[in-house]
Coordinates of C-alpha atoms and ligand atoms in Angstrom, one line a residue:
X1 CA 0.0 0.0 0.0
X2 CA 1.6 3.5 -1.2
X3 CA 2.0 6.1 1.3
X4 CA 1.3 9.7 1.0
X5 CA 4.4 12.0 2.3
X6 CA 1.7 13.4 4.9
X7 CA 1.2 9.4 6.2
X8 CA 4.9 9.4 7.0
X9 CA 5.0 12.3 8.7
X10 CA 2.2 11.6 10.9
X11 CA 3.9 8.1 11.9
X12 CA 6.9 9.4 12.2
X13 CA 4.6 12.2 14.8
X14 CA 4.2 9.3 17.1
X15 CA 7.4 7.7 17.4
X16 CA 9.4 10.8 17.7
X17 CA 9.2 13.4 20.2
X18 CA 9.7 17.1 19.5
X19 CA 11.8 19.6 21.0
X20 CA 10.4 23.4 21.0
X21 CA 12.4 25.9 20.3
X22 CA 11.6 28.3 23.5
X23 CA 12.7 24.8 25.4
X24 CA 15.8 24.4 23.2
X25 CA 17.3 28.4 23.6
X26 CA 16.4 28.0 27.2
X27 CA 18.8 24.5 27.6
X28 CA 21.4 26.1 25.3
X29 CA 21.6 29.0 27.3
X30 CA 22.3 27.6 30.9
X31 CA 24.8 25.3 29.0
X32 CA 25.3 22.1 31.3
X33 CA 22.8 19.6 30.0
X34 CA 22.3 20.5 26.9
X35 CA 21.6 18.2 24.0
X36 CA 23.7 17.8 21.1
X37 CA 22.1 19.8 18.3
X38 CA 22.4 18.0 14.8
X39 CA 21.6 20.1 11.5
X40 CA 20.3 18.2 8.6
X41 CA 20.1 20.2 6.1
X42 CA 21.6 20.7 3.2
X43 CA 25.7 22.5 2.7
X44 CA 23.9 25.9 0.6
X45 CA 21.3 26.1 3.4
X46 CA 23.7 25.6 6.8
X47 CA 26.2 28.0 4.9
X48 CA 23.2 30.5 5.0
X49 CA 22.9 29.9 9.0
X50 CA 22.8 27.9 11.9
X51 CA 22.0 27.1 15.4
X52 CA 24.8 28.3 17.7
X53 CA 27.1 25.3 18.7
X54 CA 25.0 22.6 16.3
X55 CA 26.8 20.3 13.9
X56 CA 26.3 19.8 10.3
X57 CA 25.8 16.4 8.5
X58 CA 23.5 16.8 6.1
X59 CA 20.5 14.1 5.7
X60 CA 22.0 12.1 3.1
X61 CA 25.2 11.4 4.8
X62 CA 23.6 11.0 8.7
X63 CA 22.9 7.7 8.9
X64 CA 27.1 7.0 7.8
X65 CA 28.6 9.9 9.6
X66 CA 26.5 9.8 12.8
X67 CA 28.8 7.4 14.9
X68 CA 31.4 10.7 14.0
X69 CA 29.4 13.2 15.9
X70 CA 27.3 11.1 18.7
X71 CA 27.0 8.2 20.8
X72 CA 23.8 6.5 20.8
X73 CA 23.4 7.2 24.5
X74 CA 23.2 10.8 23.9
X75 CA 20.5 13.5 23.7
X76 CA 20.1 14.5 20.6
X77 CA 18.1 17.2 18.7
X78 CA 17.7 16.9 14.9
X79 CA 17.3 20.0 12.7
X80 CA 15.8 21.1 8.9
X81 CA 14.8 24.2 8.1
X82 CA 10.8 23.4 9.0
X83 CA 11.1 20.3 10.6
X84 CA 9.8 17.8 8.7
X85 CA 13.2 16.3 7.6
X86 CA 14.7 16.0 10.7
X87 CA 11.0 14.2 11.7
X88 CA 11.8 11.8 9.6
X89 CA 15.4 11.9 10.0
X90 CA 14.4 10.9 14.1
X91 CA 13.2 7.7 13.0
X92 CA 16.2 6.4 11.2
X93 CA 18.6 7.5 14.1
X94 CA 15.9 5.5 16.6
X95 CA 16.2 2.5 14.1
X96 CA 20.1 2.7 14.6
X97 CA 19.4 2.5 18.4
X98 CA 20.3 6.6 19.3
X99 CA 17.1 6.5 21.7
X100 CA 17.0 9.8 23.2
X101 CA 16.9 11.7 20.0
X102 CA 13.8 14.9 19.2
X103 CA 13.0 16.6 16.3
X104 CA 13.2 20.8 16.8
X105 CA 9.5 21.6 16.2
X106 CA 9.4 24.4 13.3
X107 CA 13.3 23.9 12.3
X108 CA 15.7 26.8 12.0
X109 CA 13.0 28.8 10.5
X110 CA 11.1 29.2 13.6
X111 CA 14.2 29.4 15.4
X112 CA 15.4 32.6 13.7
X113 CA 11.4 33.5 14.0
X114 CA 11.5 33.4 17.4
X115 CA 14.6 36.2 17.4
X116 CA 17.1 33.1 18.6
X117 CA 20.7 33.9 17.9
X118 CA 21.9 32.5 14.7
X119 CA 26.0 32.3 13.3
X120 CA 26.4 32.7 9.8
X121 CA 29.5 30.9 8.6
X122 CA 32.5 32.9 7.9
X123 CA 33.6 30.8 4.2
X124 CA 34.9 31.8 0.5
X125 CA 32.9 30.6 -2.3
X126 CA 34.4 28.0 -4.2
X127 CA 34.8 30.5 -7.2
X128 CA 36.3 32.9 -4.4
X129 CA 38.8 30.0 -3.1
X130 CA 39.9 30.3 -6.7
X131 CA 40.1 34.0 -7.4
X132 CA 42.0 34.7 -4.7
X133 CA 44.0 31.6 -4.2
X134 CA 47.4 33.4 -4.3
X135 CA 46.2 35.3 -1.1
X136 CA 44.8 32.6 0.7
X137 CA 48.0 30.7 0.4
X138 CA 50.0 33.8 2.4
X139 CA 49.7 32.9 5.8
X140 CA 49.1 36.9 6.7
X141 CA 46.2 36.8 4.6
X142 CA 45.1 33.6 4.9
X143 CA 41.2 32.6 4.1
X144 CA 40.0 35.0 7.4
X145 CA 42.0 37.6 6.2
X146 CA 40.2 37.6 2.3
X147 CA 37.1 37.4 4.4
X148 CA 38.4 40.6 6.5
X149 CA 39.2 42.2 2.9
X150 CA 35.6 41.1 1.6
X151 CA 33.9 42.7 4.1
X152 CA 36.0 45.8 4.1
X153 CA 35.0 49.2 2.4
X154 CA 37.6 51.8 1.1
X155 CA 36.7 55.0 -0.1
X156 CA 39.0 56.6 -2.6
X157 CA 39.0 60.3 -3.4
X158 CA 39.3 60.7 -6.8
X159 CA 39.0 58.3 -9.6
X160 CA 42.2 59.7 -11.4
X161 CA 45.8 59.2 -11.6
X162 CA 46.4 57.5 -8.0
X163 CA 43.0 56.5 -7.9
X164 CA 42.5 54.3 -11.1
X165 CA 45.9 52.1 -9.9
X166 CA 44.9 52.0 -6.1
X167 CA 41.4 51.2 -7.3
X168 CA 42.1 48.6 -9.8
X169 CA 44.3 46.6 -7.5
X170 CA 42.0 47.2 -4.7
X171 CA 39.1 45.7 -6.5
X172 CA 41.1 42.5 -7.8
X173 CA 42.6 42.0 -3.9
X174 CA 38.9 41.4 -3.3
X175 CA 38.0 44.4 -1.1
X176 CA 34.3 44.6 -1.4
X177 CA 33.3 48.0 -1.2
X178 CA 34.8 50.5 -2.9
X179 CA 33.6 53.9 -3.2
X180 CA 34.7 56.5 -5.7
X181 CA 34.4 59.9 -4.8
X182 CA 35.1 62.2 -8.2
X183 CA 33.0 64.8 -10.3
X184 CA 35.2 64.5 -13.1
X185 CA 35.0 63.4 -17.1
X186 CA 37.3 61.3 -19.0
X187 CA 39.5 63.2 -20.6
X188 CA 41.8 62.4 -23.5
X189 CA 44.9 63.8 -21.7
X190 CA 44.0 61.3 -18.7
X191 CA 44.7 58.2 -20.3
X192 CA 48.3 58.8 -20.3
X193 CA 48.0 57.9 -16.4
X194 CA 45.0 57.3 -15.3
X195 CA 44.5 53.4 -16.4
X196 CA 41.4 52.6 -15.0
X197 CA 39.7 54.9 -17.9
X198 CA 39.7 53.8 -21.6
X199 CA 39.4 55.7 -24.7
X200 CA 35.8 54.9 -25.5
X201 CA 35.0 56.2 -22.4
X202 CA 36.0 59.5 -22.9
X203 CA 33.5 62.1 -21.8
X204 CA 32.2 60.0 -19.2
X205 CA 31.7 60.4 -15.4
X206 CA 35.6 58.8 -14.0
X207 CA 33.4 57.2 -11.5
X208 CA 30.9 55.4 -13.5
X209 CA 34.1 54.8 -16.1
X210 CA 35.9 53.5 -13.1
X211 CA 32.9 51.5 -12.2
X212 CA 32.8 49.6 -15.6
X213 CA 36.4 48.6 -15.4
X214 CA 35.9 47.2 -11.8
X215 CA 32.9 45.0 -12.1
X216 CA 34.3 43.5 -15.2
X217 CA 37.4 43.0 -13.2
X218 CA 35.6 41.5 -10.2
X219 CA 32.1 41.2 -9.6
X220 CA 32.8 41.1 -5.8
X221 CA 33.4 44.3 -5.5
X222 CA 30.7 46.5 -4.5
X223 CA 30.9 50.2 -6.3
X224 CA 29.5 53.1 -4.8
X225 CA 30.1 56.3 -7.2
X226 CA 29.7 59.5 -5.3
X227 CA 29.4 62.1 -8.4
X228 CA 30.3 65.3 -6.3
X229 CA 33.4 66.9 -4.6
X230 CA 34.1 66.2 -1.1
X231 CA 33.3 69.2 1.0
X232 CA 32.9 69.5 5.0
X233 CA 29.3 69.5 4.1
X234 CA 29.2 65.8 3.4
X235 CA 32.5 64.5 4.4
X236 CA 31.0 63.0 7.5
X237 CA 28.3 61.4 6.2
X238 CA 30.8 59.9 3.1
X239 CA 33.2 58.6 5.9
X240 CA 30.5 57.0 8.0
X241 CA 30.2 54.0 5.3
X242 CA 33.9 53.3 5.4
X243 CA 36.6 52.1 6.8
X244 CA 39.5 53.7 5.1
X245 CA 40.3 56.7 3.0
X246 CA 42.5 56.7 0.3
X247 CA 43.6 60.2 -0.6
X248 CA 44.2 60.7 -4.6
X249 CA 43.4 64.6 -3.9
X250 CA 45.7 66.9 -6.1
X251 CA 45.2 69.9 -4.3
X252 CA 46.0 71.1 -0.5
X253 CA 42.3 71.8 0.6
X254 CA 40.7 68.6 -0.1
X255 CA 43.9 67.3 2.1
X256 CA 43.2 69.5 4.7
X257 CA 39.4 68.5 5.0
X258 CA 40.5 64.8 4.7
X259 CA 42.7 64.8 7.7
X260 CA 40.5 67.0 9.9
X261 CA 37.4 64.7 8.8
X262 CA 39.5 61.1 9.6
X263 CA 40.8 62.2 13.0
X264 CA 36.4 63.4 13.3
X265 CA 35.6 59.6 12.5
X266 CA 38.9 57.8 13.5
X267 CA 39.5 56.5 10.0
X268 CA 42.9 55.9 8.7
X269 CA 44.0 58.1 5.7
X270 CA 46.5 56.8 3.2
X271 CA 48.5 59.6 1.7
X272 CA 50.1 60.5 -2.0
X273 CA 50.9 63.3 -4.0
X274 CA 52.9 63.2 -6.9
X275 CA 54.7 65.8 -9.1
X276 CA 56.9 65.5 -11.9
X277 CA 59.0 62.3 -11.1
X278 CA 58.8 62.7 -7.7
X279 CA 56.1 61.2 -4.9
X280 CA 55.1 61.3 -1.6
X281 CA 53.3 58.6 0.8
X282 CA 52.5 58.1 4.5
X283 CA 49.9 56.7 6.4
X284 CA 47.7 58.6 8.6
X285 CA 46.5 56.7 12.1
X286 CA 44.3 59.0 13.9
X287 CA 46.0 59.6 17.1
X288 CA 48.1 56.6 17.2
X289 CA 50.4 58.2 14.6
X290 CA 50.9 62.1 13.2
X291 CA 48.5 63.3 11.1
X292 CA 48.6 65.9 7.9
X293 CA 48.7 68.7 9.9
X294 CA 51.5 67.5 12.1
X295 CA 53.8 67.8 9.3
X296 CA 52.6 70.4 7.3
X297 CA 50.7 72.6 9.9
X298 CA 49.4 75.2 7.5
X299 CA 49.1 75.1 3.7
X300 CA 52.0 76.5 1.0
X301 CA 51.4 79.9 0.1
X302 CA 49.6 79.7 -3.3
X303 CA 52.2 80.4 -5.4
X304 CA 54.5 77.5 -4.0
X305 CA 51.9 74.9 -4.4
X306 CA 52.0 73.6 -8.3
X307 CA 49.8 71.7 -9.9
X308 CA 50.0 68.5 -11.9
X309 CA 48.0 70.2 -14.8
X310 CA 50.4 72.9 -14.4
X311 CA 53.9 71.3 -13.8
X312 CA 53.3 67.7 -15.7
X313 CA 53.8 64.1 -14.4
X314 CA 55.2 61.3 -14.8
X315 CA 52.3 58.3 -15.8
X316 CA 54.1 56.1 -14.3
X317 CA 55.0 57.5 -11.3
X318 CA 50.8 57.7 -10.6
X319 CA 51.3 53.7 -11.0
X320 CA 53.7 53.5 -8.8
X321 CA 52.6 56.1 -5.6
X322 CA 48.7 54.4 -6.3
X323 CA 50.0 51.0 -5.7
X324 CA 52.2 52.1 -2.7
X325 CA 48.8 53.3 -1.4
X326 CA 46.5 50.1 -2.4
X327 CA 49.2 48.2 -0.4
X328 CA 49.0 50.4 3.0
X329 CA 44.7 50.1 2.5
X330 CA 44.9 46.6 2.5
X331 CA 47.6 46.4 5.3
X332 CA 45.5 48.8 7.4
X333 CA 42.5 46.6 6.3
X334 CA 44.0 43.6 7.8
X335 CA 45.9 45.1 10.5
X336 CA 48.6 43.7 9.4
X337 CA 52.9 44.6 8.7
X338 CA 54.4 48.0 9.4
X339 CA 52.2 50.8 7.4
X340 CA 53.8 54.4 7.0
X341 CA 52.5 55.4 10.0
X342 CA 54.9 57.9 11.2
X343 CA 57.0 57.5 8.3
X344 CA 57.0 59.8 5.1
X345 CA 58.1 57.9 1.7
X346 CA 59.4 60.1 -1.0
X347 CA 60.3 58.0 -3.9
X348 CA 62.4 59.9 -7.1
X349 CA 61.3 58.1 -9.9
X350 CA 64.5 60.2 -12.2
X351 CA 66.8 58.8 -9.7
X352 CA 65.1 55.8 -8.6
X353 CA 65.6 56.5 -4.9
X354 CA 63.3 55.8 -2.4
X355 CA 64.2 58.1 0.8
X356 CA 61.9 57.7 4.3
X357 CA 61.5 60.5 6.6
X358 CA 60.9 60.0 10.2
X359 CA 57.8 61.6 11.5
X360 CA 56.4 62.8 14.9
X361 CA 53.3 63.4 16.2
X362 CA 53.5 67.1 17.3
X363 CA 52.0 67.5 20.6
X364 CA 51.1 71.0 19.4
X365 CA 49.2 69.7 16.5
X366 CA 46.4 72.2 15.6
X367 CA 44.6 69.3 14.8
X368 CA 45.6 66.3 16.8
X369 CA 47.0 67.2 19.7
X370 CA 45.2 67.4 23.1
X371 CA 44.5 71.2 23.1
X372 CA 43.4 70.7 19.7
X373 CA 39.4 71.9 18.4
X374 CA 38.2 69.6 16.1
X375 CA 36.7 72.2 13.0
X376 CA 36.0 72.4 9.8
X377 CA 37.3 75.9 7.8
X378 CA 36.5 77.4 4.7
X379 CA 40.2 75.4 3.3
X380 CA 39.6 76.3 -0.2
X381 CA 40.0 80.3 1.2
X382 CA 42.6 79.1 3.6
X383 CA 44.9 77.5 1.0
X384 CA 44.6 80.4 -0.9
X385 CA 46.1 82.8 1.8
X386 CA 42.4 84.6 2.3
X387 CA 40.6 85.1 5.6
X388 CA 38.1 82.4 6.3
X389 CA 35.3 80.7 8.8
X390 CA 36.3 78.4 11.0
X391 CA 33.5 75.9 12.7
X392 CA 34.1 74.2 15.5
X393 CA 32.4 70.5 15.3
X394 CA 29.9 69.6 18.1
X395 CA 29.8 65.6 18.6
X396 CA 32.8 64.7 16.5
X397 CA 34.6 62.2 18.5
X398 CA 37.9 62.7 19.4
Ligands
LIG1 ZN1 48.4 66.1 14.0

């Protein structure tokens, strides 16, 4: 005689007894007694969560692995995700002779209903495993550490000629927001430097051209383009989504706003500029290490400061620097070797010198330092040598 599904169910009803899930998260939480919480389900649904402390082995494998994971003496509590496979799962346990095993009424579904705590699994992809094998292999990085990078968001200002290197080899290390921050066009005389644009892409916003080159680069990567020019208007709310700043500014008052807004939020600023054949890098650690305005406490005076558009540079170099600032993110990222923190790189591309300067924090900073006022000024006015506004910053944390 056939049996409906429902038929088995209701037999298996009355040789199985269930476990509720109030009773379940009650034993869990004293700890002591209780039972030994085995997850049937399938790999894709555990990997999407799971019962604090339970063990996988999914149904087709339970009746061979169980002797693995319990002894038939012991309480155990079998769950699906609605608890009907892990009813039925009960009764072939019980025909092995594991007596004291329930079925969790309602599965993991009404668990997670019921606002119990749930872990998610921390594990690549196997597509992931493969793009970033080469990572996972270094033990600094490791598989937590392309997790780490994953879940990490890096916002870079400007989409140009740091930006498209430190962008492009940010996206392919796998860190999974990254956030563009430029109100530029392609232009023709970019391409010379700025790789991450193309020719048929001329005219277009750098962020959304940016944007193109990423995603087919990595589909991991998450791109947020912010079509606008950082100010002290919206520099907060930008940095409140990330968790590092990459500064491809090329002028002194979006460097000025930068450090004052990442000692505001606490978040570490990775310095360039370039010039010619000649750059500059350091890291910026809000108040573990010096900051902008500890070694350059007030801007040049205008006619000392060139621009790149004025005085040339080298493509290259814009490779190089960008790359020397991709590496610092993702070491800051994973909190891992010695970043430039205190330390001011100047690399001579003519030369081919690299030369390192120590720096301090300067207890007097007018930014960091203890008697310091966090504010925001009119910096455009400021690096220009012109009187200004400054406004000190209620609830920025310091
Ligand atoms: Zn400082």
């Amino acid at each position: 005689m056939a049996r409906s599904y429902q038929d088995l169910l209701a037999a298996a009803r009355e040789q199985v007894p269930e476990t509720q899930v109030a009773e379940l998260a009650s034993r869990a939480a004293d700890g002591g007694d209780a039972p030994l919480v085995v997850d049937v389900r399938e790999q894709h649904e555990w990997d999407e969560g799971h019962i604090p402390g339970s063990v996988h082995v999914p149904r087709g494998f339970l009746e061979g692995r169980i002797a693995g994971v319990a002894s038939p003496d012991q309480e155990i509590v079998l769950s699906c995700a609605s608890g009907n496979r892990s009813l039925l799962a009960a009764v072939a346990l019980r025909q092995m002779g594991y007596e004291h095993v329930s079925s969790l009424a309602g599965g993991f579904t009404r668990w997670k209903q019921s606002g119990q705590p749930w872990d998610v699994p921390r594990k690549l992809t196997a597509p992931q495993r493969a793009r970033y094998a080469r990572h996972v292999s270094i033990p600094e990085v490791g598989e937590s550490g392309q997790l780490d990078l994953l879940g990490s968001r890096a916002l870079l200002i400007g989409a140009g000629g740091l930006g498209s290197p430190a962008a492009y080899y940010l996206a392919a290390a796998g860190v999974g927001t990254i956030g563009l921050v430029d109100d530029d066009v392609v232009d023709e005389s970019n391409l010379q430097r700025q790789i991450i644009h193309t020719t048929d892409r001329v005219g277009m916003l750098k962020g959304e051209s940016a944007k193109i080159a990423i995603n087919a680069l990595n589909p991991d990567v998450q791109v947020n383009v912010h079509p606008f020019r950082v100010t002290k208007d919206n520099v907060l709310d930008l940095l409140a989504d990330y968790d590092v700043i990459v500064d491809g500014a090329d002028n002194f008052p979006t460097r000025y706003l930068l450090n004052d807004a990442s000692l505001m939020t606490r978040t570490p600023l990775v310095h360039a500029s370039i010039l010619r054949f000649e750059g500059h890098a350091s890291v910026f650690l809000p108040y573990e290490g010096p900051c902008y305005r500890c070694l350059f406490p007030e801007p040049p005076p205008p006619d000392m400061a060139p621009s790149c558009g004025e005085a040339g540079v080298l493509g290259v170099l814009c490779g190089v620097m960008g790359n020397i600032q991709a590496n610092e993110a993702i070491k800051v990222l994973l909190g891992i070797g010695d970043t430039l923190s205190g330390r001011l790189l100047i690399y001579d591309a003519l030369g081919m010198t690299f030369t390192e300067l120590k720096v301090r924090r300067d207890p007097n900073c007018p930014a960091c330092g203890p008697d310091a006022q966090l504010e925001f000024r009119d910096y455009d006015a400021w690096c220009a040598g012109r009187p200004h506004e400054v406004e000190p910053v209620a609830g920025a944390r310091s």
